[in-house]
Coordinates of C-alpha atoms and ligand atoms in Angstrom, one line a residue:
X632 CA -19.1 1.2 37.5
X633 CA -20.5 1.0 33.8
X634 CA -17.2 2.7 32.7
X635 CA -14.6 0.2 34.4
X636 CA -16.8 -2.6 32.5
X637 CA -15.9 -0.7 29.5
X638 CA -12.7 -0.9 30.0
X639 CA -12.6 -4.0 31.5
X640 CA -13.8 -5.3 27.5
X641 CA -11.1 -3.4 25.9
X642 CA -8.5 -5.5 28.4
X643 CA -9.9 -8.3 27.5
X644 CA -10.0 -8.0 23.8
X645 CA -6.4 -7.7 24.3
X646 CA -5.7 -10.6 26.7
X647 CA -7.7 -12.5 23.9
X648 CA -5.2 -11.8 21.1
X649 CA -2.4 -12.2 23.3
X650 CA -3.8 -15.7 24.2
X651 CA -4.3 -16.1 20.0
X652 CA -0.3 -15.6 19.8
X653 CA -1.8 -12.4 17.3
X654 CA -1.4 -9.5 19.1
X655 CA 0.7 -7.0 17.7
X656 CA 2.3 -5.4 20.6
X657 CA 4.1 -5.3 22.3
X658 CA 6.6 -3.7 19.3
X659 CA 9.6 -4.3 18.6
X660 CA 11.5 -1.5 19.1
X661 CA 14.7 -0.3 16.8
X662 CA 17.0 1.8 18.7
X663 CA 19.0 3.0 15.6
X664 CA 20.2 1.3 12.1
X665 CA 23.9 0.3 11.2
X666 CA 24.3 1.9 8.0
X667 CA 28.0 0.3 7.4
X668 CA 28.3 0.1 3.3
X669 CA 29.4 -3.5 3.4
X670 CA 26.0 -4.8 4.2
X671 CA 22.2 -3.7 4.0
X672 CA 20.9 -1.1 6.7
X673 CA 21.0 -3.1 9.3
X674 CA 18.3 -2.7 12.8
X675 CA 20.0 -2.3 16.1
X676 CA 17.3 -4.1 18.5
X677 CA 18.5 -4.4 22.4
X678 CA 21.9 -3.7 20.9
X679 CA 22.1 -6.6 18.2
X680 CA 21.4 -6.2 14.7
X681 CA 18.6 -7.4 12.2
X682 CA 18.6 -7.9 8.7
X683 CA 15.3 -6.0 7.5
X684 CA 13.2 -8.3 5.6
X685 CA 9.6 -6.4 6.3
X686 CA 10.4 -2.8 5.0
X687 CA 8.7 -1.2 2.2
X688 CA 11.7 0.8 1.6
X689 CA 11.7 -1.1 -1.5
X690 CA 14.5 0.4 -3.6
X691 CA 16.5 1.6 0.0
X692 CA 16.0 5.3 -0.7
X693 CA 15.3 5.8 3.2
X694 CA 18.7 6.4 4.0
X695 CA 19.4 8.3 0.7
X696 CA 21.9 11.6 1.2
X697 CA 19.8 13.2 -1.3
X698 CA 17.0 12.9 0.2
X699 CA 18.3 13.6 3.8
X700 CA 19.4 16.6 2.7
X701 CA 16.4 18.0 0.6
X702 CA 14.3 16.6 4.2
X703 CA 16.7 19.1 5.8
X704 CA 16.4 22.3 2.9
X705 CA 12.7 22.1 3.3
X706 CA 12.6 22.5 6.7
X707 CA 15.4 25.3 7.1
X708 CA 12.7 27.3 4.0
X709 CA 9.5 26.6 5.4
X710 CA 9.5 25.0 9.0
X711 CA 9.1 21.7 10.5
X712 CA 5.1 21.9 10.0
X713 CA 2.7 23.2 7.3
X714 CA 1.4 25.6 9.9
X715 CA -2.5 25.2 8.6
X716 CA -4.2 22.9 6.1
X717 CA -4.1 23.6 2.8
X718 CA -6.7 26.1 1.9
X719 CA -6.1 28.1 4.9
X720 CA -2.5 28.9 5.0
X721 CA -0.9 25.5 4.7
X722 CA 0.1 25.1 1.0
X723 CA 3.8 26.0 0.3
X724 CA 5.5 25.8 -2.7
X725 CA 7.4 22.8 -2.1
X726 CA 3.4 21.1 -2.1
X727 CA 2.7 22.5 -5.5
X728 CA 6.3 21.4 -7.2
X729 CA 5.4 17.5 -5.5
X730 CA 2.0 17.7 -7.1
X731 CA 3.3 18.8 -10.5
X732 CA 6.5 16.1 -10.6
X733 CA 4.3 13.2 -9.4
X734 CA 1.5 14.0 -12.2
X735 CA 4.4 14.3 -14.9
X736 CA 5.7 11.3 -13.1
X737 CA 2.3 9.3 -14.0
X738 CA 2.0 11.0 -17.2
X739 CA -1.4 12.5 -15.7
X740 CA -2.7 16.1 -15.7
X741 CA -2.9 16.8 -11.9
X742 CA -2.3 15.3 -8.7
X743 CA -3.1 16.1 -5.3
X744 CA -0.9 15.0 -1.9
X745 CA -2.3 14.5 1.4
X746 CA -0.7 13.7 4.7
X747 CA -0.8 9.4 3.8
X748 CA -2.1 7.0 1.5
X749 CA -4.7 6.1 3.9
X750 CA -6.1 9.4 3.8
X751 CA -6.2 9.7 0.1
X752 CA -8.2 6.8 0.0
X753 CA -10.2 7.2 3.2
X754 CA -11.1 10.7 1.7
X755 CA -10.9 10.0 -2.1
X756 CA -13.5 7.3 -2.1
X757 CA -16.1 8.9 -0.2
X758 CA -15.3 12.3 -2.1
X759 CA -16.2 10.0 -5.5
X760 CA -18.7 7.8 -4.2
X761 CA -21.2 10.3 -3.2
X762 CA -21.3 14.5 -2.9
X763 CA -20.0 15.9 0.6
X764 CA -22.9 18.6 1.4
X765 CA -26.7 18.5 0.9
X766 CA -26.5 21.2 -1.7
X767 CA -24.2 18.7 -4.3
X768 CA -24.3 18.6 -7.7
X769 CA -22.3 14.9 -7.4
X770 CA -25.0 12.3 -7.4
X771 CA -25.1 10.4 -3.6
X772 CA -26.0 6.9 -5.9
X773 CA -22.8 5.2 -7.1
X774 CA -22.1 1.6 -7.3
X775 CA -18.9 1.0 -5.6
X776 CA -17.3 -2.1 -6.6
X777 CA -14.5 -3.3 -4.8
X778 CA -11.9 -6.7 -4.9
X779 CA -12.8 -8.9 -1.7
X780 CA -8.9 -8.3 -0.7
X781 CA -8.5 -4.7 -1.1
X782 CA -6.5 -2.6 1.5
X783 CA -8.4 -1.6 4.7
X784 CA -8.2 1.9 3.4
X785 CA -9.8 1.4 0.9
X786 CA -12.7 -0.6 3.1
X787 CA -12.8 2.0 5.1
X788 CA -13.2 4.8 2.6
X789 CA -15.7 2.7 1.4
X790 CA -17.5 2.3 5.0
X791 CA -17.4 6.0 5.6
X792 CA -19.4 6.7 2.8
X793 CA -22.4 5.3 3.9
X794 CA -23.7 4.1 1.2
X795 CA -26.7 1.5 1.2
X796 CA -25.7 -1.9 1.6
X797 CA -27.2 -2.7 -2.1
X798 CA -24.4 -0.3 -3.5
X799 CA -21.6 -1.4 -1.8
X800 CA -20.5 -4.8 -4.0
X801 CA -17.9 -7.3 -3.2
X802 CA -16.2 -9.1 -6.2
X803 CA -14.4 -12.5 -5.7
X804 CA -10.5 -11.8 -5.5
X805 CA -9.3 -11.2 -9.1
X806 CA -11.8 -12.9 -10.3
X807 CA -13.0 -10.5 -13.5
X808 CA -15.6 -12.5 -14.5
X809 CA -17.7 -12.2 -11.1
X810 CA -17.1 -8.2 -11.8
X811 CA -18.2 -8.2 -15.2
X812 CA -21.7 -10.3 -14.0
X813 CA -21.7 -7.4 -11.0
X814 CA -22.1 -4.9 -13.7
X815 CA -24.4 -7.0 -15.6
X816 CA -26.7 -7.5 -12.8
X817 CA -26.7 -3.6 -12.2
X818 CA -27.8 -2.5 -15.0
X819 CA -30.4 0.2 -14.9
X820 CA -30.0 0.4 -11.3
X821 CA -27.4 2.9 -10.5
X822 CA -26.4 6.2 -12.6
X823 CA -22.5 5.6 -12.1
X824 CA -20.2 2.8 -11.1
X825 CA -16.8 3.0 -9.5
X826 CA -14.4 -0.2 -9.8
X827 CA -11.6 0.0 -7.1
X828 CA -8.6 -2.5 -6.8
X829 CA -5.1 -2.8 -5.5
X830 CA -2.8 -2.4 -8.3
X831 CA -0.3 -5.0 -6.1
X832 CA -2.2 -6.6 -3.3
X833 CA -0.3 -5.9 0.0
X834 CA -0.8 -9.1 2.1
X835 CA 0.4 -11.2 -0.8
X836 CA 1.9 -9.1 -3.8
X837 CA -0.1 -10.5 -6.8
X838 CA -0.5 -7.5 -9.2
X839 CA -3.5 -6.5 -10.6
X840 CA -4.5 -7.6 -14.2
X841 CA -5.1 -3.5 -14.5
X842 CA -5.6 -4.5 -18.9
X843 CA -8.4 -6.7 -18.1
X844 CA -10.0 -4.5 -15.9
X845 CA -10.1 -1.4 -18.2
X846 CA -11.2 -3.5 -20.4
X847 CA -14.6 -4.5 -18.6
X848 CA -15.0 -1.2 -17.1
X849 CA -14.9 0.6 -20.8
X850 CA -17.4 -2.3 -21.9
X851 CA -19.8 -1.2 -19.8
X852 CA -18.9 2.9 -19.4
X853 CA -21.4 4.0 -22.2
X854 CA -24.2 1.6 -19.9
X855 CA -23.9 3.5 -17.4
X856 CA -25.8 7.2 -18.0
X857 CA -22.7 8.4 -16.1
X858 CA -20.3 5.8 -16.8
X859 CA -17.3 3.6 -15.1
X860 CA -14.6 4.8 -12.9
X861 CA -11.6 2.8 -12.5
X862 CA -9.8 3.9 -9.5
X863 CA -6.5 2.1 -8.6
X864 CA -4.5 1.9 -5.5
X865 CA -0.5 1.2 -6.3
X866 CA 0.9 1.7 -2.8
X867 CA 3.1 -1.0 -3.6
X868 CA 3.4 -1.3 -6.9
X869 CA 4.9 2.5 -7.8
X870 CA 8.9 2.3 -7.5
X871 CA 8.8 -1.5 -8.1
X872 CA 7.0 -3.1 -10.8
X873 CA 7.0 -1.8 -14.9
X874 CA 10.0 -1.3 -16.8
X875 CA 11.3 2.1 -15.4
X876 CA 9.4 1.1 -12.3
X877 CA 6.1 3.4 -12.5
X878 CA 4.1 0.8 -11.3
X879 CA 1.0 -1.3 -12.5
X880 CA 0.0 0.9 -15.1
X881 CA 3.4 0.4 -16.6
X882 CA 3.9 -3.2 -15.7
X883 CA 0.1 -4.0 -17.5
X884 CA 0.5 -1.2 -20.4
X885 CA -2.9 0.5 -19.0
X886 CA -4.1 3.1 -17.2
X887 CA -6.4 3.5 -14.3
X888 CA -9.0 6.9 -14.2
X889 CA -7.8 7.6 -11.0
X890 CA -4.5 6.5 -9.2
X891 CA -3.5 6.3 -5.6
X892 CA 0.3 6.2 -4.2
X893 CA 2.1 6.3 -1.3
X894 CA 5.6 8.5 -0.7
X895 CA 5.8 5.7 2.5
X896 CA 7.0 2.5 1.1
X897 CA 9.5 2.6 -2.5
X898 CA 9.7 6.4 -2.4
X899 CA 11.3 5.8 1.6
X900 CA 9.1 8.4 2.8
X901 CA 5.7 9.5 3.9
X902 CA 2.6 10.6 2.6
X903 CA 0.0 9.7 0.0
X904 CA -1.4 10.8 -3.3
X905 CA -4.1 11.0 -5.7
X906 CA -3.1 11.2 -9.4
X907 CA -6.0 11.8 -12.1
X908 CA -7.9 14.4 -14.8
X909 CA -8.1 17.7 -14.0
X910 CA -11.7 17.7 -13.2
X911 CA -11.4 14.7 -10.5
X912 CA -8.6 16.1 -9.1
X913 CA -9.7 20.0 -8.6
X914 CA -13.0 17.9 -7.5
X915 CA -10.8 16.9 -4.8
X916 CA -9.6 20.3 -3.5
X917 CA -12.9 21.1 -2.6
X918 CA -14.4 17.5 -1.6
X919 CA -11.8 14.8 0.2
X920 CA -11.9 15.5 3.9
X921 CA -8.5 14.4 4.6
X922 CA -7.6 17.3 2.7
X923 CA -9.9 19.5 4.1
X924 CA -9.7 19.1 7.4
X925 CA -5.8 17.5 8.4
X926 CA -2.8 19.2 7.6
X927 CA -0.9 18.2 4.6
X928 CA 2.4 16.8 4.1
X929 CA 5.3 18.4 6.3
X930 CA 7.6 20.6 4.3
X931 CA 10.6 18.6 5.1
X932 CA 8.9 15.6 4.1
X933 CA 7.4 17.0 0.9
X934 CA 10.9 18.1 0.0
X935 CA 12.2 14.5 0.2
X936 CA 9.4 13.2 -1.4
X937 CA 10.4 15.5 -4.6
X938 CA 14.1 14.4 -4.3
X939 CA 12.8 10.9 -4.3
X940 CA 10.6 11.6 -6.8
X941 CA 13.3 13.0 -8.9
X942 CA 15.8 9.8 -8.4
X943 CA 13.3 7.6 -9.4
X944 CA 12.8 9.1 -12.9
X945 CA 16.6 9.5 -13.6
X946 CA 19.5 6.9 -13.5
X947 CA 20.6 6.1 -10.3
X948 CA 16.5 5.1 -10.5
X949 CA 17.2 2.9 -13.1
X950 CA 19.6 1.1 -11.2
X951 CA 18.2 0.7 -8.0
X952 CA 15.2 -0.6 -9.6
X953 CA 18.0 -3.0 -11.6
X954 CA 19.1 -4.1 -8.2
X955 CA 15.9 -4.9 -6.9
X956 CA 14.6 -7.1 -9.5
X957 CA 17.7 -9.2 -9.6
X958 CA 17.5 -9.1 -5.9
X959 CA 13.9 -10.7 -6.2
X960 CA 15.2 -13.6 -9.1
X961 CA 17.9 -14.6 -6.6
X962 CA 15.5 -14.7 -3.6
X963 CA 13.1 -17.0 -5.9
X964 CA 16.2 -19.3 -7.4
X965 CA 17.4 -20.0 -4.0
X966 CA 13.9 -21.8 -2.9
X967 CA 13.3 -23.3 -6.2
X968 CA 13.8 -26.5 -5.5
X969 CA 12.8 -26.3 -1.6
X970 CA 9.5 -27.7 0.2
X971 CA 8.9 -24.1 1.5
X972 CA 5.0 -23.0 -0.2
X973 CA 4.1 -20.3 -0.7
X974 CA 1.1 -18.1 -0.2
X975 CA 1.1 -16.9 -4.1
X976 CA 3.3 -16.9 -6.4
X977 CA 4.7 -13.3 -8.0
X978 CA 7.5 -11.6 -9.3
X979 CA 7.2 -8.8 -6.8
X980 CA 9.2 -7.7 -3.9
X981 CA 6.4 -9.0 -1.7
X982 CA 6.6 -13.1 -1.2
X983 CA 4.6 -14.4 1.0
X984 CA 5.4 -17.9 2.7
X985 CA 2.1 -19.8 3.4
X986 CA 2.2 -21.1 7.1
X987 CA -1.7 -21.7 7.7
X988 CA -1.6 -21.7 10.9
X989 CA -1.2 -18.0 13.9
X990 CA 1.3 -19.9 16.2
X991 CA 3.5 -21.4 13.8
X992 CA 3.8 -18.5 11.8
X993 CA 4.6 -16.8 15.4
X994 CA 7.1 -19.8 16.2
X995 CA 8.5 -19.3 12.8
X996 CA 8.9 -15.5 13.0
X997 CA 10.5 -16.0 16.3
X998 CA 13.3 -18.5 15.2
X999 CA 14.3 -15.9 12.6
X1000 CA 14.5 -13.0 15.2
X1001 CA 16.3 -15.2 17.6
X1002 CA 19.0 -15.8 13.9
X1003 CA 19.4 -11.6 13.5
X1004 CA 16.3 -11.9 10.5
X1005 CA 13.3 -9.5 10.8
X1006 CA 9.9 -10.8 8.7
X1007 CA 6.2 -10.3 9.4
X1008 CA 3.9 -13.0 10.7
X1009 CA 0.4 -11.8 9.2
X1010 CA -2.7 -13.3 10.4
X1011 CA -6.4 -13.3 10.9
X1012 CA -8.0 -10.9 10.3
X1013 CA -5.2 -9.3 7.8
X1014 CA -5.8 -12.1 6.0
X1015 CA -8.5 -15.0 6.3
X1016 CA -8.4 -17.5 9.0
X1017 CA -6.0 -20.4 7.9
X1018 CA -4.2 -18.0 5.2
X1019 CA -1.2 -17.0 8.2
X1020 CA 1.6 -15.8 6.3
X1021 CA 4.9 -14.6 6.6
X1022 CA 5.7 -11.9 4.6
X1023 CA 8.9 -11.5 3.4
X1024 CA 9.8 -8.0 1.4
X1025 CA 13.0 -7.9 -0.5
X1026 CA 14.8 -4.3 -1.3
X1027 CA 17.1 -3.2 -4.1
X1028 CA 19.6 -2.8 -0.5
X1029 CA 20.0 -6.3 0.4
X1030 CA 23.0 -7.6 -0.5
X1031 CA 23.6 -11.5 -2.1
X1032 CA 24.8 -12.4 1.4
X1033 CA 21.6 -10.8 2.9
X1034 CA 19.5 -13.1 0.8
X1035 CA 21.7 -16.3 0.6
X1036 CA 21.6 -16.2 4.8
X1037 CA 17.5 -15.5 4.7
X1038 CA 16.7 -18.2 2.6
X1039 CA 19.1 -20.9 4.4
X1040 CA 17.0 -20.5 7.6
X1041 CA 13.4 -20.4 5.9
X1042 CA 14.5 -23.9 4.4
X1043 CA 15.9 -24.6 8.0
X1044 CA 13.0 -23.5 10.1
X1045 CA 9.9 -23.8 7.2
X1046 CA 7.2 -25.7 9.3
X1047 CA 7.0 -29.4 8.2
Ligands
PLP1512 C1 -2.4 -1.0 -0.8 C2 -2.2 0.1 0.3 N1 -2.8 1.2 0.2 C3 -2.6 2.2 1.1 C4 -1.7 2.0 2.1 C5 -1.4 3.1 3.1 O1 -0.2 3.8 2.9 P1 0.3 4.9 3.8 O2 1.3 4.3 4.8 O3 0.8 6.0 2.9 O4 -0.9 5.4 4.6 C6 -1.0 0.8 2.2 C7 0.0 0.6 3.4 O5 0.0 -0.3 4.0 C8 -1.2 -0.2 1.3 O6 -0.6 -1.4 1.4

């Protein structure tokens, strides 16, 4: 009996959210894309089409030949899977020639890959924040310090390292000063200090001010007997922000201590990475579970990844990138004048369209759908409770018409 009451709370969790108008599922399920040239790659859903306006795919490199093709070449060499994790029998060449071009990429000595983003974080953090075996030379007492809205992976990289509650810390979104008094306030407490952020923030694409951070965190390295550790997450700011588009560090001309990024969003495919110094990184190899103990990147993947990698940094990168930010101006000129608000205002391919409310930003989402337009609704507990959004993610693929037609409606259907 006590295990059909179990269930029976799980059922109604879900009946709850339902009720909310915040469930998630069911999904909506694409059956295949058009990929016609005269428009954007379009989603075939119950046999009509959508206009994608909640991809990361941020510079359309998803459907890239190039990268088809080297997805294809690294299977036919190695196999569909790594066989074993990576310091069993699971690292393969194609791993080592990813790590090398996304370091040089960064402009950092090393770089590790691991199955997600999620996973370098989950793994990464705890790795950092405190050693992973009894016998540990890596001291167990850090002060984590993390940005109220940082990703959940980050949260939960955080949670899994079990740190005391007094050295887990919570700074006000972007607000540097309430870091800065943090560190203050710690002094002589702790032996080391990690700073973490979001180089863009995910839920509503405001970009880190990455200058201002180094800056507090080198104010108060030497106060620390082991100093301050700035550790960024870029997810969504590599491939889109920064002049050649290497993301917050280029956009803010600084540099985090150790940077995270995913293959999954402007890169169009899948996996995550840590780039960093030599000693953080090698560190890694022997510390970050999701290293340890999950298999790495799948050849074909890690193939593509490399051919995306390799775009990026030459010209046909340059263009996309061109694309995208003039795809972004347009989106912005076309509500310039409009009553439609906005959640925060940015120049990146993230805009977010404040609604305030779950069922309106359902009711919203739904009269797009129903006019061939796919956007998120995000609500509680993505974001706070009267912060429901919908989030709207523009690529270097969408045409002028693309945008022209998506912004008509939001002005049509933007709740009053
Ligand atoms: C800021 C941030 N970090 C990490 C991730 C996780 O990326 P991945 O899909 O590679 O696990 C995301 C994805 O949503 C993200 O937005």
């Amino acid at each position: 009996m006590s295990k059909t009451n179990f269930i029976t709370s799980l059922k109604e969790e879900t009946q709850r959210l339902a009720a909310l108008g915040v469930a998630k599922s069911p999904e909506i399920v694409i059956s295949k894309y058009d990929l016609s040239p005269s428009h954007s790659p379009q989603a075939v859903i119950s046999d009509k089409q959508y206009i994608l306006f909640n991809s990361n795919d941020y510079l359309g490199l998803r459907f890239h030949p190039q990268l088809i093709a080297a997805e294809h070449d690294g299977s036919q060499i190695y196999g569909t899977g790594p066989g074993a994790v990576r310091f069993i029998s699971g690292t393969l060449q194609i791993h080592k020639q990813l790590e090398l071009a996304i370091a040089n990429y960064h402009g950092f000595p090393e770089a590790i890959v691991f199955s997600s983003a999620f996973a370098a974080n989950f793994s990464t953090i705890s790795a950092l924040a405190k050693g992973q075996s009894q016998d540990s030379l890596v001291s167990s007492d850090t002060l984590v310090i993390s940005d109220q809205l940082n990703h959940r992976s980050i949260v939960d990289g955080i949670r899994v390292s079990t740190l005391p509650s007094e050295n887990r810390q919570i700074y006000r979104h972007l607000d540097y000063a309430h870091l800065a008094e943090i560190l203050t306030q710690n002094l002589g407490k702790f032996p080391r200090v990690m700073v973490i952020s979001d180089g863009v923030f995910s839920m509503l694409g405001e970009i880190v001010d990455l200058l201002k951070l180094r800056e507090i965190c080198d104010l108060y390295d030497s106060q620390y007997p082991q100093g301050v550790l700035l550790y960024i997450d870029d997810a969504h700011g590599i491939g889109v922000i920064g002049e050649t588009g290497r993301g917050t560090q280029e956009y803010t001309h600084s540099r985090a201590d150790v940077l995270v990024g995913t293959f999954g969003k402007a890169f169009g495919c899948d996996g995550g990475y840590v780039a960093g110094g030599l000693e953080i990184i090698t560190y890694l190899r022997e510390a970050a579970s999701g290293y340890i103990y999950s298999n790495n990147l799948s050849p074909g993947t890690a193939s593509a990844a490399l051919a995306a990698v390799n775009l990026v940094s030459g010209p046909e990168g340059v263009k996309l990138l061109t694309s995208l930010k003039s795809n972004i101006a347009l989106f912005k000129k076309l509500l310039q004048s409009s009553p439609v608000r906005f959640a925060a205002v940015t120049s990146h391919a993230i805009q977010p369209l404040l609604i305030g409310d779950p069922q309106q930003a359902q009711k919203f989402k739904n009269q797009l759908f129903d006019e061939g337009i796919l956007v998120t609704a995000i609500n509680y507990p993505v974001v706070p409770k009267g912060q429901d959004e919908i989030r709207i993610q523009i690529s270097a693929s969408h045409t002028s018409s693309d945008l022209e037609k998506l912004t008509a409606l939001v002005i049509k259907y933007f709740p009053k």
